[in-house]
PDB file of C-alpha atoms in Angstrom:
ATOM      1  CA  UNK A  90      -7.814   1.241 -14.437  1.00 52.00           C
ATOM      2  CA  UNK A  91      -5.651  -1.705 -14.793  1.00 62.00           C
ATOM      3  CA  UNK A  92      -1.830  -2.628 -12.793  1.00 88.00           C
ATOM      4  CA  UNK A  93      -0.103  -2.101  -9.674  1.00 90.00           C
ATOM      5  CA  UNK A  94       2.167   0.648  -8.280  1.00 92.00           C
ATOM      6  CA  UNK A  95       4.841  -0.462  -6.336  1.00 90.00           C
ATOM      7  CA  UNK A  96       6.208   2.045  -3.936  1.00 93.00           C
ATOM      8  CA  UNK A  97       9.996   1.323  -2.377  1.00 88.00           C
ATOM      9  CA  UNK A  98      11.291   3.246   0.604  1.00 87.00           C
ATOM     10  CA  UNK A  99      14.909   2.184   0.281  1.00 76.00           C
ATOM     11  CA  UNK A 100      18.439   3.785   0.509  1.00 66.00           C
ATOM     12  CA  UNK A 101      19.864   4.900  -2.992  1.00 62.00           C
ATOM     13  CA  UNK A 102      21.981   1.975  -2.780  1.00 64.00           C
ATOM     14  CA  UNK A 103      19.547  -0.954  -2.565  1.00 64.00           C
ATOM     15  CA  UNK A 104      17.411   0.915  -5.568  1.00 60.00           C
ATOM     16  CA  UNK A 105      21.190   0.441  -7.564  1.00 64.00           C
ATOM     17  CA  UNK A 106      20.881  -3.128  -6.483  1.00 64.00           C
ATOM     18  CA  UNK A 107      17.717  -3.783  -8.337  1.00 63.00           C
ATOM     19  CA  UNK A 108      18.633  -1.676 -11.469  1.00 65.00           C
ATOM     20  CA  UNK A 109      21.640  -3.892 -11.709  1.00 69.00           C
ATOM     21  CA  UNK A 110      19.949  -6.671 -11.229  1.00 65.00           C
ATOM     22  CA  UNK A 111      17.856  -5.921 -14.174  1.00 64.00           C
ATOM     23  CA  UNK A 112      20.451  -5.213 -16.482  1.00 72.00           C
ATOM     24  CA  UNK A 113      22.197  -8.546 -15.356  1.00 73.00           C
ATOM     25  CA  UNK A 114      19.315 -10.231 -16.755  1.00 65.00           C
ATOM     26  CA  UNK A 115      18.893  -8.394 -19.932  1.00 67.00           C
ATOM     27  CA  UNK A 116      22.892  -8.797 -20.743  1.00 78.00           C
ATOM     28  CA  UNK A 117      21.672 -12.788 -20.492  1.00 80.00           C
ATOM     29  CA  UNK A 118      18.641 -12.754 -22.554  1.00 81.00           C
ATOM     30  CA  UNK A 119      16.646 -12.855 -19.377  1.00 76.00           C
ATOM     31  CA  UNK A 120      13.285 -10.869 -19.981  1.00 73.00           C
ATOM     32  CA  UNK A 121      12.955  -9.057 -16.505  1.00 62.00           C
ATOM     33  CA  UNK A 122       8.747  -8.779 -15.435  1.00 63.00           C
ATOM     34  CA  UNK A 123       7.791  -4.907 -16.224  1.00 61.00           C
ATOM     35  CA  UNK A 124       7.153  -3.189 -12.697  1.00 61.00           C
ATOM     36  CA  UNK A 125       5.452  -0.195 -12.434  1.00 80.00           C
ATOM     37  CA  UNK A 126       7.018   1.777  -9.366  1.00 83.00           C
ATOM     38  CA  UNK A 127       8.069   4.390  -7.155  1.00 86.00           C
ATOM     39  CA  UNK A 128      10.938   4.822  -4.792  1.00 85.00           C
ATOM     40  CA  UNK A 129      11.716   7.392  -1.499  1.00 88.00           C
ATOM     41  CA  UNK A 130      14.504   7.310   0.200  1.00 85.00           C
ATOM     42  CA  UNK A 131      12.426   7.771   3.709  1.00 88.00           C
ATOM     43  CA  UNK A 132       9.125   7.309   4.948  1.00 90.00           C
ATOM     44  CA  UNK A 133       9.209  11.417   5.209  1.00 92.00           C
ATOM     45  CA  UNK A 134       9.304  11.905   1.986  1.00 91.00           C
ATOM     46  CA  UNK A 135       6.456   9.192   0.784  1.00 93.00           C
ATOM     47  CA  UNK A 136       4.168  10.892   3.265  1.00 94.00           C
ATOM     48  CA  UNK A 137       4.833  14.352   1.347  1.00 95.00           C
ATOM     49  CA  UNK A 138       3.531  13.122  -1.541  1.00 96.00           C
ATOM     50  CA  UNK A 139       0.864  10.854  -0.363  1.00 96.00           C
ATOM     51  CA  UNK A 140      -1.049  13.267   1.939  1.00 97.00           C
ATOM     52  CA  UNK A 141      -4.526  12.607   3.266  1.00 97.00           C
ATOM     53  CA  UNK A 142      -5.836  14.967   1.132  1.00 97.00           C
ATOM     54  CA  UNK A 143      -4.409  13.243  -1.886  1.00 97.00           C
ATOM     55  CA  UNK A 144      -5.403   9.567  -0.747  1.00 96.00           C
ATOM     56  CA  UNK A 145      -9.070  11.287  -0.833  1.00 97.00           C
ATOM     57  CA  UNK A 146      -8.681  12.114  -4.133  1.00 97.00           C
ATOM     58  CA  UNK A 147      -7.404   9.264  -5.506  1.00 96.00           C
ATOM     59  CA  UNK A 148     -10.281   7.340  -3.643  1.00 95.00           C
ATOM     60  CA  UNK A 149     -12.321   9.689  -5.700  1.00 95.00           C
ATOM     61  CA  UNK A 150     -10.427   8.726  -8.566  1.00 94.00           C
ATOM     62  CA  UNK A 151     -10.261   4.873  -8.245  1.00 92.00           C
ATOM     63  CA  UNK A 152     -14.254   5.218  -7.520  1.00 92.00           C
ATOM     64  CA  UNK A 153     -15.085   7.323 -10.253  1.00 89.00           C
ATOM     65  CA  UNK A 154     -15.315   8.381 -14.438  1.00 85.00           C
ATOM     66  CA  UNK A 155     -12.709  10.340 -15.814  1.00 91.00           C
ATOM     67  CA  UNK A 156     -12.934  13.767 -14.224  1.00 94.00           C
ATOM     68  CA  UNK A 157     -12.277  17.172 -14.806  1.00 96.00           C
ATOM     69  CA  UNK A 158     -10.046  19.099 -11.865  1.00 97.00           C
ATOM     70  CA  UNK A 159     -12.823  21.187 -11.659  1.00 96.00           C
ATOM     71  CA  UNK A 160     -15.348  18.897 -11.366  1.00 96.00           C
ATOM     72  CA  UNK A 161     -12.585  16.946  -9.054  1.00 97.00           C
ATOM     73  CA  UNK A 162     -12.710  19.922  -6.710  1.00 97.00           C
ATOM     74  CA  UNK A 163     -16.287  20.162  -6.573  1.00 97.00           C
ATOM     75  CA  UNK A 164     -16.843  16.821  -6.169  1.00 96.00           C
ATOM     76  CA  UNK A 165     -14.266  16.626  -2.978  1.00 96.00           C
ATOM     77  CA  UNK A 166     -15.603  20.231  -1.842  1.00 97.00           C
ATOM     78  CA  UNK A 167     -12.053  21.343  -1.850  1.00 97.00           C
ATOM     79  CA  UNK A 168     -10.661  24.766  -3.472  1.00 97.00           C
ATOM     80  CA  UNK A 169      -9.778  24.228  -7.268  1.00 97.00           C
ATOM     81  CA  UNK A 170      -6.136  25.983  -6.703  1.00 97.00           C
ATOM     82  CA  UNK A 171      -5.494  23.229  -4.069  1.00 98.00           C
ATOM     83  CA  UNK A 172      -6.787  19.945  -5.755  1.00 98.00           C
ATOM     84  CA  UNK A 173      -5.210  21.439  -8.899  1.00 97.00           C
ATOM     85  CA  UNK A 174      -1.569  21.408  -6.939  1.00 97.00           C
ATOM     86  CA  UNK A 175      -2.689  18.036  -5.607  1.00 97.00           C
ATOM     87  CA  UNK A 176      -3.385  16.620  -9.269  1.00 97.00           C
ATOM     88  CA  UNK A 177      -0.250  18.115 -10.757  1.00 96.00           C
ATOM     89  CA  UNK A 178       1.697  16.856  -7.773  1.00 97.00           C
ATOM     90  CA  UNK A 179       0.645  13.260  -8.579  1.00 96.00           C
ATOM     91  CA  UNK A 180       1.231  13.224 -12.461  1.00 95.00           C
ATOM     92  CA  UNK A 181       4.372  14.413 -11.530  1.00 94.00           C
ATOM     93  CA  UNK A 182       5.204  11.280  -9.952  1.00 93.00           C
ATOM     94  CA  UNK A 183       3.135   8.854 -12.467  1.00 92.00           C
ATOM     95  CA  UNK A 184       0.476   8.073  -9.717  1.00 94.00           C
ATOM     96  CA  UNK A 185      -2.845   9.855 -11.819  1.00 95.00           C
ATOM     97  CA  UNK A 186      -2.566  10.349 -15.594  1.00 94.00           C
ATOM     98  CA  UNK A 187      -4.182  13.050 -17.382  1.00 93.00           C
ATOM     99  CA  UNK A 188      -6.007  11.653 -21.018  1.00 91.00           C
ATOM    100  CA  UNK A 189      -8.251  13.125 -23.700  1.00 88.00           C
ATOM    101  CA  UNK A 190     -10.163  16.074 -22.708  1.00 90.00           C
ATOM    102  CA  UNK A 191      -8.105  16.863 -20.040  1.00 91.00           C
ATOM    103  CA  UNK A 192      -9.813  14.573 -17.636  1.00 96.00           C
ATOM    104  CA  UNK A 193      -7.948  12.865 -14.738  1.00 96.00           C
ATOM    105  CA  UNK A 194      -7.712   8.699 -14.664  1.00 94.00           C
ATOM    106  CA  UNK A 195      -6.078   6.644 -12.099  1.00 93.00           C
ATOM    107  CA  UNK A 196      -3.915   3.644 -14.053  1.00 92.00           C
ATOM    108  CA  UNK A 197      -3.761   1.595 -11.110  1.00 92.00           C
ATOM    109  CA  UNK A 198      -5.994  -0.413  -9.363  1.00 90.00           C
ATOM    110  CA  UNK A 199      -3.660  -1.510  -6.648  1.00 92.00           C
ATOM    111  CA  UNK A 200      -0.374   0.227  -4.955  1.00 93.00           C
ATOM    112  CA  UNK A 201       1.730  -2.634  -2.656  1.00 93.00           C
ATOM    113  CA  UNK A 202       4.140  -0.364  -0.199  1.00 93.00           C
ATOM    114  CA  UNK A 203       7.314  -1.656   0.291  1.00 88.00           C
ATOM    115  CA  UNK A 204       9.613  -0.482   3.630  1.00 84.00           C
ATOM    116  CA  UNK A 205      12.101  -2.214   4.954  1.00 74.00           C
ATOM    117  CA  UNK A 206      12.071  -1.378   8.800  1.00 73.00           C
ATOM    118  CA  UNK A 207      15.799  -2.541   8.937  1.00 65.00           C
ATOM    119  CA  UNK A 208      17.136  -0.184   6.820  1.00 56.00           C
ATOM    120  CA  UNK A 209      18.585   3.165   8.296  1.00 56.00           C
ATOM    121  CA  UNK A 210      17.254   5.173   6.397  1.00 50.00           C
ATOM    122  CA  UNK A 211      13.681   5.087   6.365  1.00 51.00           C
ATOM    123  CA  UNK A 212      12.788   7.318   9.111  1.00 53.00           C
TER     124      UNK A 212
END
């Protein structure tokens, strides 16, 4: 477990902004710094994703081996069909990564939230 997650609640515009910004760079040779991240366009929709339910289990993650879901579901004393739409939910987004023997690792060891209170469209 190794990096950090950066997750952006921004308008669509200001997430243009930075990808410009990066290819600006690259057109003048200019290595951008690799950032690992996440965007929402309100604070709605990063709260769908990260749930309570899911924070516990990437606690459980960050704290533990490589698990099974099964032995993910035992372990939080949750039903297997739920943590197993919980898991799927976050691999879908890039937040837990499933490796060899199907087991379930957590790539980061660090998220940073980023919300700008300013901007319209955040709640």
């Amino acid at each position: 477990m190794s990096g950090v997650l950066r997750v952006n609640i921004e308008t669509l515009a200001n997430s243009l902004g930075r990808a410009v910004n990066v290819m600006e760079a690259l057109e003048e040779n200019i290595r951008p710094q690799k950032q690992e991240s996440i965007g929402f366009e309100n604070i709605n929709g990063m709260l769908s994703v990260f749930t309570p339910k899911r924070w516990v289990l990437i606690e459980t993650l960050c704290k533990s081996e490589a698990l099974s879901i099964h032995a993910l579901a035992k372990l939080l004393n949750r039903n297997f069909e739920h943590v197993y739409t919980d898991v799927y939910t976050l691999i879908e987004w890039g937040i837990v990564n499933i490796g060899e023997n199907d087991l379930l690792y957590l790539p980061y060891n660090e998220f940073i939230f980023h919300v700008k209170l300013n901007d319209n469209s955040v709640l």
